[in-house]
Coordinates of C-alpha atoms in Angstrom, one line a residue:
Chain I
M1 CA -6.1 5.3 -16.4
A2 CA -8.3 6.4 -19.3
G3 CA -8.7 10.1 -19.9
Q4 CA -10.1 12.6 -22.3
K5 CA -8.9 16.1 -23.2
R6 CA -11.2 19.1 -23.0
D7 CA -10.4 22.8 -23.0
N8 CA -13.1 24.8 -21.2
T9 CA -11.5 28.2 -20.7
I10 CA -12.6 31.4 -22.6
L11 CA -9.5 31.3 -24.8
P12 CA -7.9 27.9 -24.9
R13 CA -4.3 27.5 -24.0
Y14 CA -3.4 26.7 -27.6
Y15 CA -4.8 30.0 -28.9
R16 CA -3.1 32.0 -26.1
S17 CA 0.1 30.6 -27.4
I18 CA -0.7 31.8 -31.0
F19 CA -1.6 35.2 -29.5
I20 CA 1.8 35.5 -27.7
A21 CA 3.7 34.3 -30.8
A22 CA 1.9 36.9 -33.0
F23 CA 3.0 39.6 -30.6
F24 CA 6.6 38.6 -30.6
L25 CA 6.5 38.1 -34.4
A26 CA 5.2 41.7 -34.8
V27 CA 8.0 43.2 -32.6
L28 CA 10.5 41.2 -34.6
L29 CA 9.0 42.4 -37.9
I30 CA 9.3 46.1 -36.7
L31 CA 12.9 45.6 -35.7
I32 CA 13.9 43.8 -38.9
T33 CA 12.2 46.2 -41.4
Q34 CA 13.5 49.2 -39.5
E35 CA 17.1 47.9 -39.7
V36 CA 16.7 47.1 -43.4
Y37 CA 15.3 50.6 -44.4
I38 CA 17.9 52.4 -42.2
S39 CA 20.7 50.5 -43.9
I40 CA 19.3 51.2 -47.4
Q41 CA 18.4 54.9 -47.1
D42 CA 21.1 55.8 -44.5
G43 CA 18.5 57.1 -42.0
A44 CA 17.3 60.0 -44.3
S45 CA 13.6 59.3 -43.9
S46 CA 13.8 57.0 -40.9
K47 CA 10.9 58.7 -39.1
S48 CA 8.4 58.1 -41.9
L49 CA 9.7 54.6 -42.3
L50 CA 9.2 53.9 -38.6
A51 CA 5.7 55.2 -38.7
W52 CA 5.0 53.0 -41.8
N53 CA 6.5 50.0 -40.1
V54 CA 4.5 50.5 -36.9
L55 CA 1.3 50.8 -38.9
V56 CA 2.0 47.6 -40.9
T57 CA 3.0 45.7 -37.8
L58 CA -0.1 46.8 -35.9
A59 CA -2.2 45.7 -38.8
V60 CA -0.6 42.3 -38.8
V61 CA -1.1 41.9 -35.1
L62 CA -4.7 43.0 -35.4
V63 CA -5.3 40.5 -38.2
V64 CA -3.7 37.7 -36.2
L65 CA -5.8 38.6 -33.2
L66 CA -9.0 38.8 -35.1
L67 CA -8.3 35.4 -36.7
T68 CA -7.5 33.9 -33.3
Y69 CA -10.7 35.3 -31.8
I70 CA -12.8 34.0 -34.7
V71 CA -11.3 30.6 -34.5
A72 CA -11.7 30.5 -30.6
K73 CA -15.3 31.6 -30.9
Q74 CA -16.0 28.9 -33.4
L75 CA -14.4 26.3 -31.2
M76 CA -16.3 27.5 -28.1
A77 CA -19.5 27.4 -30.1
K78 CA -18.7 23.8 -31.1
Q79 CA -17.8 23.0 -27.5
A80 CA -21.1 24.4 -26.3
I81 CA -23.0 22.3 -28.8
S82 CA -21.0 19.3 -27.8
E83 CA -21.7 20.0 -24.1
A84 CA -25.4 20.5 -24.9
K85 CA -25.5 17.2 -26.7
F86 CA -23.7 15.5 -23.9
R87 CA -26.1 16.8 -21.3
E88 CA -29.1 16.0 -23.5
L89 CA -27.8 12.5 -23.9
A90 CA -26.9 12.2 -20.2
E91 CA -30.5 13.2 -19.3
K92 CA -31.8 10.3 -21.4
L93 CA -29.6 7.7 -19.8
P94 CA -31.3 5.5 -17.1
D95 CA -28.1 5.5 -15.0
P96 CA -26.6 8.4 -13.1
V97 CA -24.0 10.5 -15.0
F98 CA -21.8 13.0 -13.3
E99 CA -18.9 15.4 -13.7
T100 CA -16.7 16.7 -10.9
D101 CA -14.0 19.3 -10.5
S102 CA -10.5 18.5 -9.3
E103 CA -11.6 18.3 -5.7
G104 CA -14.2 15.7 -6.4
K105 CA -17.0 18.3 -6.0
I106 CA -19.9 17.4 -8.3
T107 CA -20.4 20.0 -11.1
F108 CA -23.0 18.2 -13.1
V109 CA -25.5 15.3 -12.6
N110 CA -28.4 14.0 -14.7
S111 CA -31.9 13.4 -13.5
A112 CA -31.2 9.6 -13.1
A113 CA -28.7 10.6 -10.3
T114 CA -31.4 12.5 -8.4
N115 CA -33.6 9.4 -8.5
K116 CA -30.9 7.0 -7.6
F117 CA -29.4 8.9 -4.7
G118 CA -32.5 10.7 -3.4
Y119 CA -31.0 14.2 -3.6
S120 CA -32.0 17.1 -5.8
K121 CA -29.7 18.4 -8.5
S122 CA -28.8 21.5 -6.5
E123 CA -28.1 19.3 -3.4
L124 CA -25.9 17.0 -5.4
T125 CA -23.9 19.8 -7.0
N126 CA -23.0 21.0 -3.5
M127 CA -21.6 17.5 -2.6
T128 CA -18.5 15.6 -3.4
V129 CA -18.5 12.1 -4.9
V130 CA -17.1 10.7 -1.6
E131 CA -20.2 12.0 0.3
L132 CA -22.3 9.6 -1.9
M133 CA -20.4 6.6 -0.6
A134 CA -21.0 4.5 2.4
E135 CA -18.8 5.2 5.5
S136 CA -16.8 2.0 4.9
E137 CA -15.8 3.2 1.4
K138 CA -14.5 6.6 2.6
G139 CA -11.7 5.1 4.5
K140 CA -10.5 3.2 1.4
I141 CA -10.2 6.4 -0.6
V142 CA -8.4 8.4 2.1
E143 CA -6.0 5.5 2.6
H144 CA -4.7 5.9 -0.9
N145 CA -3.5 9.4 -0.1
Q146 CA -4.0 10.9 -3.5
P147 CA -6.4 13.3 -5.2
I148 CA -9.9 12.0 -5.0
M149 CA -10.5 12.1 -8.8
I150 CA -7.4 10.1 -9.5
D151 CA -8.4 7.6 -6.9
V152 CA -11.9 7.2 -8.3
A153 CA -11.1 7.2 -12.0
G154 CA -11.3 4.0 -13.9
Q155 CA -13.8 1.1 -13.3
R156 CA -14.3 0.6 -9.6
E157 CA -16.9 -0.9 -7.3
Y158 CA -18.1 1.0 -4.2
I159 CA -21.0 0.9 -1.8
A160 CA -23.2 3.9 -2.3
R161 CA -25.3 5.6 0.3
R162 CA -28.7 7.3 -0.6
S163 CA -30.1 10.3 1.2
D164 CA -32.3 8.0 3.4
G165 CA -29.2 6.2 4.5
T166 CA -29.8 3.0 2.6
E167 CA -26.9 1.5 0.7
F168 CA -26.4 -0.2 -2.6
P169 CA -23.4 -1.6 -4.5
M170 CA -22.4 0.5 -7.5
L171 CA -19.9 0.3 -10.4
V172 CA -18.4 3.7 -11.2
D173 CA -17.0 3.9 -14.6
S174 CA -15.2 7.3 -15.0
S175 CA -12.4 9.0 -16.7
L176 CA -10.4 12.2 -16.0
I177 CA -11.2 15.5 -17.7
F178 CA -8.0 17.2 -18.9
E179 CA -7.2 20.8 -19.5
G180 CA -4.0 20.6 -21.6
D181 CA -2.1 18.0 -19.7
M182 CA -3.7 18.8 -16.3
P183 CA -6.5 16.7 -15.0
V184 CA -9.2 19.1 -13.9
G185 CA -12.1 16.8 -13.1
L186 CA -13.9 13.6 -13.5
R187 CA -16.7 12.4 -15.7
G188 CA -18.4 9.1 -15.4
V189 CA -21.5 6.9 -15.0
V190 CA -22.8 5.1 -12.0
I191 CA -24.3 1.6 -12.5
E192 CA -26.2 0.0 -9.6
I193 CA -25.0 -3.6 -9.4
S194 CA -27.3 -4.9 -6.6
E195 CA -28.8 -7.5 -8.8
L196 CA -25.4 -8.6 -10.2
K197 CA -24.1 -9.0 -6.6
R198 CA -27.2 -10.9 -5.6
M199 CA -26.8 -13.2 -8.6
E200 CA -23.1 -13.6 -7.8
D201 CA -24.0 -14.5 -4.2
E202 CA -26.6 -16.9 -5.4
L203 CA -24.2 -18.5 -7.8
R204 CA -21.5 -18.8 -5.1
R205 CA -24.1 -20.4 -2.7
A206 CA -25.3 -22.7 -5.5
N207 CA -21.7 -23.8 -6.2
A208 CA -21.1 -24.4 -2.5
E209 CA -24.3 -26.5 -2.4
L210 CA -23.4 -28.4 -5.5
K211 CA -20.0 -29.2 -4.0
A212 CA -21.8 -30.3 -0.8
Y213 CA -24.1 -32.5 -2.9
S214 CA -21.2 -34.1 -4.7
H215 CA -19.6 -34.7 -1.3
V216 CA -22.7 -36.5 -0.1
V217 CA -22.8 -38.6 -3.2
S218 CA -19.0 -39.2 -3.2
H219 CA -18.7 -39.9 0.5
D220 CA -21.7 -40.0 2.7
L221 CA -23.7 -42.3 0.5
K222 CA -20.7 -44.4 -0.3
N223 CA -20.2 -45.4 3.3
P224 CA -23.5 -47.2 3.7
L225 CA -23.1 -48.7 0.3
T226 CA -19.7 -50.1 1.3
A227 CA -21.2 -51.5 4.4
I228 CA -24.1 -53.1 2.5
K229 CA -21.7 -54.5 -0.2
T230 CA -19.1 -56.0 2.1
S231 CA -21.7 -57.4 4.5
S232 CA -23.7 -59.0 1.7
E233 CA -20.5 -60.7 0.4
T234 CA -19.5 -61.9 3.8
L235 CA -23.1 -63.2 4.4
E236 CA -22.9 -65.1 1.1
K237 CA -19.6 -66.6 2.2
I238 CA -20.5 -67.6 5.7
I239 CA -24.0 -69.0 5.3
P240 CA -22.8 -72.3 3.7
M241 CA -19.8 -72.5 6.1
D242 CA -19.8 -74.4 9.4
I243 CA -18.1 -71.9 11.7
K244 CA -18.3 -70.9 15.3
D245 CA -20.7 -68.1 16.3
K246 CA -22.2 -68.3 12.8
E247 CA -25.7 -67.1 14.0
S248 CA -24.4 -64.1 15.9
L249 CA -22.2 -63.2 12.9
I250 CA -25.2 -63.3 10.6
E251 CA -27.3 -61.3 13.0
N252 CA -24.5 -58.8 13.3
L253 CA -24.1 -58.4 9.5
L254 CA -27.9 -58.1 9.0
G255 CA -27.9 -55.4 11.7
V256 CA -25.2 -53.6 9.8
Q257 CA -27.2 -53.8 6.6
H258 CA -30.4 -52.5 8.3
R259 CA -28.6 -49.5 9.8
A260 CA -26.8 -48.7 6.5
I261 CA -30.0 -48.8 4.6
E262 CA -31.7 -46.5 7.2
R263 CA -28.8 -44.1 7.0
S264 CA -29.0 -44.0 3.2
E265 CA -32.7 -43.1 3.5
R266 CA -32.0 -40.4 6.1
I267 CA -29.3 -38.9 3.9
I268 CA -31.6 -38.8 0.9
T269 CA -34.4 -37.2 3.0
D270 CA -32.0 -34.6 4.4
L271 CA -30.7 -33.8 0.9
L272 CA -34.2 -33.1 -0.3
A273 CA -35.0 -31.1 2.8
F274 CA -31.9 -29.0 2.3
A275 CA -32.8 -28.4 -1.4
E276 CA -36.3 -27.4 -0.5
T277 CA -35.4 -25.0 2.2
Q278 CA -35.0 -22.2 -0.4
E279 CA -38.8 -22.2 -1.0
L280 CA -40.5 -19.6 1.2
G281 CA -44.0 -21.0 1.3
D282 CA -46.8 -19.1 3.1
L283 CA -45.5 -16.0 4.9
Q284 CA -47.3 -14.9 8.0
P285 CA -46.5 -13.5 11.4
V286 CA -45.0 -16.4 13.4
D287 CA -45.0 -16.1 17.2
I288 CA -41.6 -17.7 18.1
G289 CA -42.9 -18.5 21.6
D290 CA -45.6 -20.7 20.0
V291 CA -42.8 -22.4 17.8
I292 CA -40.8 -23.2 21.0
S293 CA -43.9 -24.6 22.7
E294 CA -44.6 -26.8 19.7
I295 CA -40.9 -28.0 19.7
K296 CA -41.2 -28.8 23.4
R297 CA -44.3 -30.9 22.7
E298 CA -42.7 -32.7 19.8
K299 CA -39.5 -33.5 21.6
A300 CA -41.1 -34.1 25.0
A301 CA -39.9 -37.7 25.2
L302 CA -36.4 -36.8 24.1
L303 CA -36.2 -33.9 26.6
D304 CA -37.4 -36.2 29.3
E305 CA -34.9 -38.9 28.4
K306 CA -32.1 -36.4 28.4
H307 CA -33.3 -34.6 31.6
A308 CA -33.0 -31.5 29.5
S309 CA -35.0 -28.3 29.7
I310 CA -35.7 -25.2 27.5
K311 CA -35.9 -21.8 29.2
T312 CA -36.9 -18.7 27.2
D313 CA -37.6 -15.0 27.6
E314 CA -41.2 -14.2 28.2
E315 CA -41.5 -12.6 24.8
L316 CA -39.7 -14.2 21.9
G317 CA -41.1 -11.8 19.2
T318 CA -43.1 -12.3 16.1
V319 CA -41.3 -12.8 12.8
V320 CA -43.0 -12.5 9.4
A321 CA -41.8 -15.7 7.9
S322 CA -42.7 -19.2 6.8
P323 CA -43.9 -21.1 9.9
V324 CA -42.1 -24.2 8.5
H325 CA -38.8 -22.3 8.4
M326 CA -39.1 -21.0 11.9
Y327 CA -39.9 -24.4 13.3
Q328 CA -37.1 -26.0 11.3
L329 CA -34.6 -23.3 12.5
F330 CA -35.3 -23.7 16.3
S331 CA -36.0 -27.4 16.1
N332 CA -32.6 -28.1 14.4
L333 CA -30.8 -25.9 17.0
T334 CA -32.6 -27.8 19.8
A335 CA -31.8 -31.2 18.3
N336 CA -28.2 -30.2 17.9
A337 CA -27.9 -29.2 21.6
L338 CA -29.6 -32.4 22.8
K339 CA -27.5 -34.6 20.5
H340 CA -24.1 -33.3 21.4
N341 CA -24.5 -32.8 25.2
K342 CA -24.7 -35.0 28.2
P343 CA -28.1 -35.5 30.0
G344 CA -29.1 -32.5 32.1
V345 CA -28.4 -29.9 29.5
V346 CA -30.3 -26.6 29.8
I347 CA -31.1 -24.6 26.7
E348 CA -31.8 -20.9 27.0
I349 CA -33.4 -18.7 24.2
S350 CA -33.4 -14.9 24.5
H351 CA -34.7 -12.3 22.1
Q352 CA -34.3 -8.6 21.5
V353 CA -35.1 -6.2 18.7
V354 CA -32.1 -4.3 17.4
D355 CA -32.4 -1.7 14.6
G356 CA -35.7 -3.3 13.5
E357 CA -34.2 -6.8 13.4
H358 CA -34.9 -9.7 15.6
R359 CA -31.8 -10.9 17.4
Y360 CA -31.8 -14.3 19.1
L361 CA -29.3 -15.9 21.4
F362 CA -29.7 -19.7 21.5
R363 CA -27.3 -21.1 24.1
D364 CA -26.8 -24.3 26.1
N365 CA -24.7 -25.1 29.2
G366 CA -23.0 -28.1 27.6
K367 CA -19.5 -29.0 26.5
G368 CA -19.3 -26.3 23.8
I369 CA -18.3 -26.8 20.2
P370 CA -14.8 -28.2 19.5
E371 CA -12.6 -25.5 18.1
A372 CA -11.5 -28.0 15.3
I373 CA -14.9 -28.1 13.8
M374 CA -15.9 -24.4 14.4
E375 CA -15.0 -23.3 10.9
T376 CA -16.9 -26.1 9.1
L377 CA -19.9 -26.1 11.4
F378 CA -22.4 -24.7 8.9
V379 CA -20.9 -26.5 5.8
P380 CA -23.6 -28.9 4.6
F381 CA -22.9 -32.6 5.2
V382 CA -19.8 -32.0 7.3
K383 CA -20.3 -33.8 10.5
G384 CA -19.0 -32.7 13.9
D385 CA -18.7 -36.3 15.2
E386 CA -20.1 -39.6 14.6
T387 CA -23.5 -39.6 16.3
G388 CA -25.6 -40.8 13.4
E389 CA -26.2 -37.3 12.0
T390 CA -25.9 -36.4 8.4
G391 CA -24.2 -33.0 9.0
I392 CA -27.2 -31.0 7.6
G393 CA -29.0 -29.6 10.6
L394 CA -26.9 -26.6 11.2
A395 CA -26.4 -26.0 7.5
I396 CA -30.2 -25.6 7.3
V397 CA -30.1 -23.2 10.2
E398 CA -27.6 -21.0 8.4
K399 CA -29.5 -21.2 5.2
I400 CA -32.8 -20.2 6.8
V401 CA -31.2 -17.3 8.7
G402 CA -29.7 -16.2 5.3
I403 CA -33.1 -16.3 3.7
Y404 CA -34.4 -13.8 6.2
G405 CA -31.5 -11.4 5.7
G406 CA -29.8 -12.4 8.9
T407 CA -26.4 -13.7 9.9
V408 CA -25.5 -16.3 12.5
S409 CA -22.4 -16.4 14.6
V410 CA -21.3 -19.1 16.9
Y411 CA -19.0 -19.1 19.9
N412 CA -18.5 -21.0 23.2
N413 CA -19.3 -19.3 26.5
K414 CA -20.0 -21.9 29.2
G415 CA -21.6 -23.9 26.4
A416 CA -22.4 -23.4 22.8
C417 CA -23.9 -20.0 21.8
F418 CA -25.7 -19.4 18.5
D419 CA -26.3 -15.6 18.0
F420 CA -28.4 -14.8 15.0
T421 CA -30.6 -12.1 13.4
L422 CA -33.8 -12.4 11.4
K423 CA -35.6 -9.7 9.4
D424 CA -39.3 -9.8 8.7
A425 CA -39.8 -11.3 5.3
A426 CA -42.1 -8.4 4.2
A427 CA -39.3 -5.9 5.2
E428 CA -37.0 -7.8 2.9
G429 CA -39.5 -7.2 0.1
R430 CA -40.3 -10.8 -0.4
D431 CA -43.6 -11.8 -1.8
G432 CA -43.4 -15.5 -1.2
Chain B
M1 CA -0.5 -64.4 4.1
K2 CA -3.0 -64.3 6.9
W3 CA -0.4 -65.4 9.3
Q4 CA 2.7 -63.6 10.4
G5 CA 5.3 -65.8 12.2
G6 CA 2.7 -68.3 13.3
E7 CA 0.3 -65.6 14.5
P8 CA -2.7 -64.2 12.7
T9 CA -2.0 -61.0 10.8
R10 CA -3.1 -58.1 12.9
V11 CA -5.2 -55.4 11.1
L12 CA -6.0 -52.1 12.7
L13 CA -9.1 -50.6 10.9
I14 CA -9.5 -46.8 11.5
D15 CA -12.8 -45.6 10.2
D16 CA -15.4 -43.2 11.8
D17 CA -18.3 -45.0 10.1
P18 CA -19.7 -47.7 12.4
E19 CA -21.3 -49.7 9.7
V20 CA -18.2 -49.8 7.5
S21 CA -16.1 -50.8 10.5
S22 CA -18.5 -53.5 11.5
S23 CA -18.9 -55.1 8.1
V24 CA -15.2 -54.9 7.2
K25 CA -14.2 -56.2 10.6
V26 CA -16.4 -59.3 10.2
A27 CA -15.3 -59.8 6.6
L28 CA -11.6 -59.8 7.6
Q29 CA -12.2 -62.0 10.7
V30 CA -13.9 -64.6 8.6
E31 CA -10.7 -64.7 6.5
G32 CA -8.6 -65.3 9.5
Y33 CA -7.3 -61.8 10.3
R34 CA -7.2 -60.5 13.8
V35 CA -9.0 -57.1 13.6
A36 CA -9.0 -54.1 16.0
V37 CA -11.2 -51.1 15.2
A38 CA -10.7 -47.4 16.0
S39 CA -13.4 -44.9 15.4
S40 CA -11.2 -41.8 15.1
G41 CA -7.7 -40.9 14.0
M42 CA -6.6 -40.1 17.5
Q43 CA -7.9 -43.4 18.9
G44 CA -6.2 -45.2 16.0
V45 CA -2.8 -43.6 16.8
E46 CA -3.2 -44.6 20.5
M47 CA -4.2 -48.1 19.7
A48 CA -1.4 -48.6 17.2
A49 CA 1.1 -47.3 19.7
M50 CA -0.1 -49.7 22.4
S51 CA -0.3 -52.7 20.1
P52 CA 1.5 -52.2 16.7
P53 CA -0.5 -53.9 14.0
D54 CA 0.9 -55.6 10.8
I55 CA -1.3 -53.6 8.6
I56 CA -3.5 -50.4 9.0
V57 CA -6.6 -49.8 7.0
L58 CA -7.3 -46.1 7.3
D59 CA -10.3 -44.0 6.2
V60 CA -9.3 -40.7 4.5
E61 CA -12.4 -38.6 5.3
M62 CA -12.8 -38.4 9.1
P63 CA -13.7 -35.4 11.2
I64 CA -11.1 -33.6 13.3
M65 CA -8.2 -35.8 12.3
G66 CA -8.4 -37.1 8.8
G67 CA -6.6 -40.0 7.2
P68 CA -3.5 -38.2 6.0
D69 CA -3.0 -36.4 9.3
T70 CA -3.5 -39.7 11.2
L71 CA -0.8 -41.3 8.9
K72 CA 1.6 -38.5 9.8
E73 CA 1.1 -39.2 13.5
L74 CA 1.4 -42.9 13.0
R75 CA 4.7 -42.5 11.2
R76 CA 6.2 -40.5 14.1
N77 CA 6.2 -43.7 16.0
P78 CA 9.4 -45.6 15.1
N79 CA 7.6 -48.9 15.6
L80 CA 5.1 -47.9 12.8
E81 CA 7.6 -46.4 10.3
N82 CA 7.3 -49.4 8.0
T83 CA 3.8 -50.6 8.8
V84 CA 1.7 -51.1 5.6
V85 CA -1.1 -48.6 5.4
I86 CA -4.0 -48.8 3.0
F87 CA -6.3 -45.8 2.6
L88 CA -10.1 -46.1 2.1
T89 CA -11.7 -43.1 0.4
G90 CA -15.0 -42.1 -1.1
K91 CA -13.3 -39.4 -3.1
V92 CA -12.9 -39.7 -6.9
D93 CA -10.2 -37.1 -7.1
M94 CA -7.4 -39.3 -8.2
E95 CA -4.9 -36.4 -8.3
A96 CA -5.5 -35.6 -4.7
M97 CA -5.2 -39.3 -3.8
E98 CA -1.9 -39.6 -5.7
G99 CA -0.6 -36.7 -3.5
T100 CA -1.8 -38.6 -0.4
L101 CA 0.0 -41.7 -1.6
E102 CA 3.2 -39.8 -1.6
G103 CA 2.7 -39.5 2.1
D104 CA 4.0 -43.0 2.6
A105 CA 0.9 -45.1 2.3
Q106 CA 1.1 -48.3 0.3
G107 CA -2.3 -48.2 -1.5
Y108 CA -5.9 -47.1 -1.5
L109 CA -9.3 -48.4 -2.2
L110 CA -12.3 -46.4 -3.5
K111 CA -15.5 -46.9 -1.7
P112 CA -17.7 -48.8 -2.2
F113 CA -15.1 -51.5 -2.6
S114 CA -15.8 -55.2 -2.5
T115 CA -14.4 -57.6 0.1
I116 CA -12.3 -59.4 -2.4
E117 CA -10.7 -56.1 -3.5
L118 CA -9.8 -55.3 0.1
L119 CA -8.4 -58.8 0.7
N120 CA -6.3 -58.6 -2.6
K121 CA -4.9 -55.2 -1.6
I122 CA -4.0 -56.5 1.9
E123 CA -2.4 -59.7 0.6
E124 CA -0.6 -57.9 -2.2
N125 CA 1.0 -55.5 0.3
M126 CA 1.7 -58.0 3.0
G127 CA 3.4 -60.1 0.3
K128 CA 5.7 -57.1 -0.5
A129 CA 6.3 -56.5 3.2
G130 CA 7.0 -60.1 4.0

């Protein structure tokens, strides 16, 4: 753990030691000189000698004290200048700078800290560093069961909490302040790393997508290619042959080719759709009830064929979003429910507003989702079963929910249940 | 080598992709093999137990029960301990495939393979087995 030494008492410990040493030196001097003169003059004029010795010794002590005081004053002046420079520099920094005492109570902050955390300087200097952290972080520090300042010192990441309750990720780079060998506080800088975290998340997502893309190219597209290649070769072989059922074999192989080509097209289209999902397009208030009505119209034939129905709450809320995204989101969930369930499936969609967020429960009364595929359900291009899909529908659902700051969870409860949240795009600070 | 003891060689093709299954099935039938098709690992294990084939052509990337897991299940059956198994895969990660081969399969083909490559691989392994 990095640390820096600073003496901030009136008379630093080192000079207190000199002071004590000077006192004992003076006493020793009195005793020695007294013994020497007594032995030389056989005690004849011991009184005058004693007086002379005391005077000399007092003078020595006074000189040592005076020197110690002058040096200490100079050091304190230097320290004061150094402190003033530090504070002046700290004020100019764009990131919060702080100092605490040994209990973690803040003793100094710069102006950047007041802007970042939304408290005044006087409020901050009545708080501890832990009070500036999110609830989830406080537990972590208590768990370590050691003084706060030792726990926090070093380079660590925490979630900070502002005065208005909003939170942000921060990197605290701090070191211990020492008095002698004793740590008496903490000094450090706070760097907000929201952007870094966002970029990390984006990179992680991009990597996952890249992996998914490579999976498509390496697997999904290779299957239809294999079918096209082998069926072409077989066709080439059997056309000149005189064999039984030749016509039906040719018809069969041509059918294989036709379906394989169609599937390749579908995979490429879905790949592009998935890549383009990130684009927000025009943001506007979208009535989800209208979206569901549109989906019912679009899928009327399929719903009829499957004897399926969609039941919804009277109010499904209005989300500030791209209408294309909202249609895609509910349409993909509907298609998923219709594709994987037997005829007669009933889809139910309910809505509520929780903490300013829209929360939707999209459920069906079908067979539920097999446990074996639950974990990979939202992974792009990973298929649940072979029903002609490309494994992209639910990946798009999760991607759209993520774009609108929400999360989606899935579970089985008398059918498949998709529970997800959406924030209005404007509330997320998006400008399209 | 398309005949085993006077009977056509029996091939069990386990692949979840219907188009690959259909085209490979016809390609092998035209060459004189008797081909059965399973569309999942579980179905393949059941079919192999009911009627042990001479050779199994097994897709690696299948949902729920992939090729390597299917092979483990197949090998539990004493009748299938020595059956020739050839993997089909779209993966290009040779290192992973080598690991899979250690799992007691006799060979693999990378998709998209040609019919002649598949036939050569089958005949080469049936030759060793016979």
